[in-house]
């Protein structure tokens, strides 16, 4: 019924082969004896023929992948609909790009980083079904009643047509998607968000004293950057260089961002640098705006600490958005707790 | 309960109604001494005589016309049409006269007539004696169509048909005449338009008419072995059709196959499937499928003839694919 396409051994001592390219697209009819793939060994590029008639289904290796000899790189199905419907049953392993590495630990398909293979399966779906989601009337009705979008199943690589039995998968995908939509960027990581408030009056008093006694007009961002760096060091035992990127919202527009490198180890009066170093933490200063929190589309590249101002009550409103790749939950709570404490009592923390 | 053949059940129903109502009489070819080629009416002429069991020449349009006239004028004729294939000969009397008289006379006339005939292939009777033509008459408003699936249905539906004040066509499957089923001694009638749920199930509804009820039941057995729970329903009359029972079942199972021995093209299966699609659309998890006889003249060759009709194996195979959510046709 199903024929597996493997990486062939083209030489006596060959252990791996590089898949140069597929000569067929998933969903294409395949005739036995017809060239199916191009494989490069240490000697030459060679065409390899299909060993069965049918339709090319899921492929698990992409052009350029180095694949161990004997590994399954695709499947040929007897009929086209089977080629399409088998997609969901395949967990497409991430191709190893630099020789035989251990296979990546399996992750649920919906949270795995995008690879070329799932995109190939999506293109198959579109090609076969002209973009329309194929689903039974009943599953359409039930999905609509629950406010679920069948498109999510398509994106997750489930094969069509969909039936009531696919609702379970759809519900869990929808739940995950809803959780991720708070922080849509960099799919795959899981997101956390912390909020805090602290007294803003002490920092205002301190800045007035600097101004009146030392003739130093220090913008609040200077303090924010310094305390953020201190919070990272104290909470995470960090000794490496810390780069705090300050993004100040002035009215309704962000000013040019400024970078503070190790602001906790330099003088308060040190000017921000011009460098383009990658930020350890993004600090969003919203104190001169009406906003109390921001999470912009697609710009999540580091933990983001926001500072907003509640003028009436004399409070700072703090938020920390972070992902699993930045901070653990415990570390994030420690960072924001330290930061809130420092802003509430700045003099003590300037030591 | 005693078991009798379908043939005996029909005989009993007619005899009982003839004893009850002196206006009932039988007319057709070879109905008296011969008791029909299938011996269904054996013994009736001895009891009721040749005035009420009337043998006719080989002239279907003639005796059908006589019967329609008799019905209009106070009698309750039972017309015996030896083979269902001969329906084509009586179409004008049946469809243009009997079916329309009540309507066209403004209700002043009625035609309490029963046309009993047969259907069913695989009897090696070739293309002109093997057809199942019930769809032809079911298409005509003014005619009721009953399709008994066992001796029990054959008796109960026949008695209801004889008492009905409008024309009824009853199709008996000629391969089932010797099939036995429990039939009570005491009198009973089966109302028209009341389907019978033969077997309850949750995964798919198999709707079968006449002998296809047996096919559906055997398919359900096969499916049960595969862990698939099939519900089997016998509509018993296709006009009137008990839509409510069919729809309730399909709304429960979300899938259905309609099985009938008439040709599949433009047939009963298509009509029932269309009604289910229209009225249970948002409950369907798979296309409603038809399984009728192949759209070919019924072959005389036994090997070929057997291929033209639905079988339990083919029904079960299709049902399993529907339950599995397989795509039967390219999108």
PDB file of N, CA, C and O in Angstrom, chain A residues 81 129 134 136-138 141 161 163-164, chain B residues 251 254 281-285 325 327 331:
ATOM      1  N   UNK A  81      -5.574  10.699  -2.389  1.00  0.00           N
ATOM      2  CA  UNK A  81      -6.204  11.149  -1.148  1.00  0.00           C
ATOM      3  C   UNK A  81      -5.487  10.532   0.043  1.00  0.00           C
ATOM      4  O   UNK A  81      -5.363  11.146   1.097  1.00  0.00           O
ATOM      5  N   UNK A 129      -6.805  21.097  -2.644  1.00  0.00           N
ATOM      6  CA  UNK A 129      -8.168  21.503  -2.291  1.00  0.00           C
ATOM      7  C   UNK A 129      -8.462  22.953  -2.660  1.00  0.00           C
ATOM      8  O   UNK A 129      -9.441  23.511  -2.193  1.00  0.00           O
ATOM      9  N   UNK A 134     -11.702  21.490   3.732  1.00  0.00           N
ATOM     10  CA  UNK A 134     -12.683  20.418   3.525  1.00  0.00           C
ATOM     11  C   UNK A 134     -13.100  19.864   4.878  1.00  0.00           C
ATOM     12  O   UNK A 134     -12.275  19.387   5.629  1.00  0.00           O
ATOM     13  N   UNK A 136     -16.722  18.127   7.141  1.00  0.00           N
ATOM     14  CA  UNK A 136     -18.109  17.673   7.080  1.00  0.00           C
ATOM     15  C   UNK A 136     -19.022  18.785   7.592  1.00  0.00           C
ATOM     16  O   UNK A 136     -18.605  19.629   8.365  1.00  0.00           O
ATOM     17  N   UNK A 137     -20.287  18.781   7.129  1.00  0.00           N
ATOM     18  CA  UNK A 137     -21.215  19.821   7.608  1.00  0.00           C
ATOM     19  C   UNK A 137     -21.331  19.813   9.124  1.00  0.00           C
ATOM     20  O   UNK A 137     -21.435  20.864   9.756  1.00  0.00           O
ATOM     21  N   UNK A 138     -21.288  18.636   9.713  1.00  0.00           N
ATOM     22  CA  UNK A 138     -21.486  18.553  11.161  1.00  0.00           C
ATOM     23  C   UNK A 138     -20.302  19.172  11.913  1.00  0.00           C
ATOM     24  O   UNK A 138     -20.493  19.925  12.855  1.00  0.00           O
ATOM     25  N   UNK A 141     -20.485  22.860  11.706  1.00  0.00           N
ATOM     26  CA  UNK A 141     -21.489  23.460  12.597  1.00  0.00           C
ATOM     27  C   UNK A 141     -20.981  23.463  14.042  1.00  0.00           C
ATOM     28  O   UNK A 141     -21.051  24.477  14.733  1.00  0.00           O
ATOM     29  N   UNK A 161     -10.398  15.498   4.555  1.00  0.00           N
ATOM     30  CA  UNK A 161     -11.426  16.329   5.177  1.00  0.00           C
ATOM     31  C   UNK A 161     -11.505  16.127   6.687  1.00  0.00           C
ATOM     32  O   UNK A 161     -11.137  15.078   7.201  1.00  0.00           O
ATOM     33  N   UNK A 163     -13.526  15.777  10.278  1.00  0.00           N
ATOM     34  CA  UNK A 163     -14.769  15.205  10.782  1.00  0.00           C
ATOM     35  C   UNK A 163     -14.903  15.543  12.254  1.00  0.00           C
ATOM     36  O   UNK A 163     -14.012  16.153  12.838  1.00  0.00           O
ATOM     37  N   UNK A 164     -16.012  15.103  12.834  1.00  0.00           N
ATOM     38  CA  UNK A 164     -16.239  15.382  14.253  1.00  0.00           C
ATOM     39  C   UNK A 164     -15.084  14.847  15.096  1.00  0.00           C
ATOM     40  O   UNK A 164     -14.713  15.436  16.107  1.00  0.00           O
TER      41      UNK A 164
ATOM     42  N   UNK B 251     -29.573  11.921  12.295  1.00  0.00           N
ATOM     43  CA  UNK B 251     -29.062  12.974  13.188  1.00  0.00           C
ATOM     44  C   UNK B 251     -28.294  12.359  14.352  1.00  0.00           C
ATOM     45  O   UNK B 251     -27.391  12.984  14.909  1.00  0.00           O
ATOM     46  N   UNK B 254     -25.060  10.454  12.168  1.00  0.00           N
ATOM     47  CA  UNK B 254     -24.325  11.395  11.302  1.00  0.00           C
ATOM     48  C   UNK B 254     -23.909  10.808   9.958  1.00  0.00           C
ATOM     49  O   UNK B 254     -23.231  11.465   9.183  1.00  0.00           O
ATOM     50  N   UNK B 281     -28.609  18.147   7.019  1.00  0.00           N
ATOM     51  CA  UNK B 281     -27.282  18.543   6.513  1.00  0.00           C
ATOM     52  C   UNK B 281     -26.285  18.845   7.631  1.00  0.00           C
ATOM     53  O   UNK B 281     -25.154  18.375   7.632  1.00  0.00           O
ATOM     54  N   UNK B 282     -26.734  19.621   8.610  1.00  0.00           N
ATOM     55  CA  UNK B 282     -25.781  20.080   9.627  1.00  0.00           C
ATOM     56  C   UNK B 282     -25.476  19.002  10.667  1.00  0.00           C
ATOM     57  O   UNK B 282     -24.756  19.260  11.621  1.00  0.00           O
ATOM     58  N   UNK B 283     -26.046  17.813  10.449  1.00  0.00           N
ATOM     59  CA  UNK B 283     -25.738  16.692  11.339  1.00  0.00           C
ATOM     60  C   UNK B 283     -24.886  15.648  10.642  1.00  0.00           C
ATOM     61  O   UNK B 283     -24.561  14.630  11.230  1.00  0.00           O
ATOM     62  N   UNK B 284     -24.551  15.883   9.380  1.00  0.00           N
ATOM     63  CA  UNK B 284     -23.838  14.870   8.599  1.00  0.00           C
ATOM     64  C   UNK B 284     -22.340  15.009   8.766  1.00  0.00           C
ATOM     65  O   UNK B 284     -21.778  16.089   8.624  1.00  0.00           O
ATOM     66  N   UNK B 285     -21.724  13.859   9.050  1.00  0.00           N
ATOM     67  CA  UNK B 285     -20.276  13.855   9.174  1.00  0.00           C
ATOM     68  C   UNK B 285     -19.640  13.131   7.985  1.00  0.00           C
ATOM     69  O   UNK B 285     -18.418  12.976   7.943  1.00  0.00           O
ATOM     70  N   UNK B 325     -13.940   8.091   7.935  1.00  0.00           N
ATOM     71  CA  UNK B 325     -13.716   9.460   7.470  1.00  0.00           C
ATOM     72  C   UNK B 325     -12.924   9.517   6.186  1.00  0.00           C
ATOM     73  O   UNK B 325     -12.331  10.531   5.852  1.00  0.00           O
ATOM     74  N   UNK B 327     -12.058   9.902   2.332  1.00  0.00           N
ATOM     75  CA  UNK B 327     -12.624  10.731   1.274  1.00  0.00           C
ATOM     76  C   UNK B 327     -12.925   9.808   0.098  1.00  0.00           C
ATOM     77  O   UNK B 327     -12.022   9.202  -0.469  1.00  0.00           O
ATOM     78  N   UNK B 331     -11.808  15.934  -3.896  1.00  0.00           N
ATOM     79  CA  UNK B 331     -12.466  17.205  -3.599  1.00  0.00           C
ATOM     80  C   UNK B 331     -12.310  18.133  -4.790  1.00  0.00           C
ATOM     81  O   UNK B 331     -11.393  17.987  -5.575  1.00  0.00           O
TER      82      UNK B 331
END
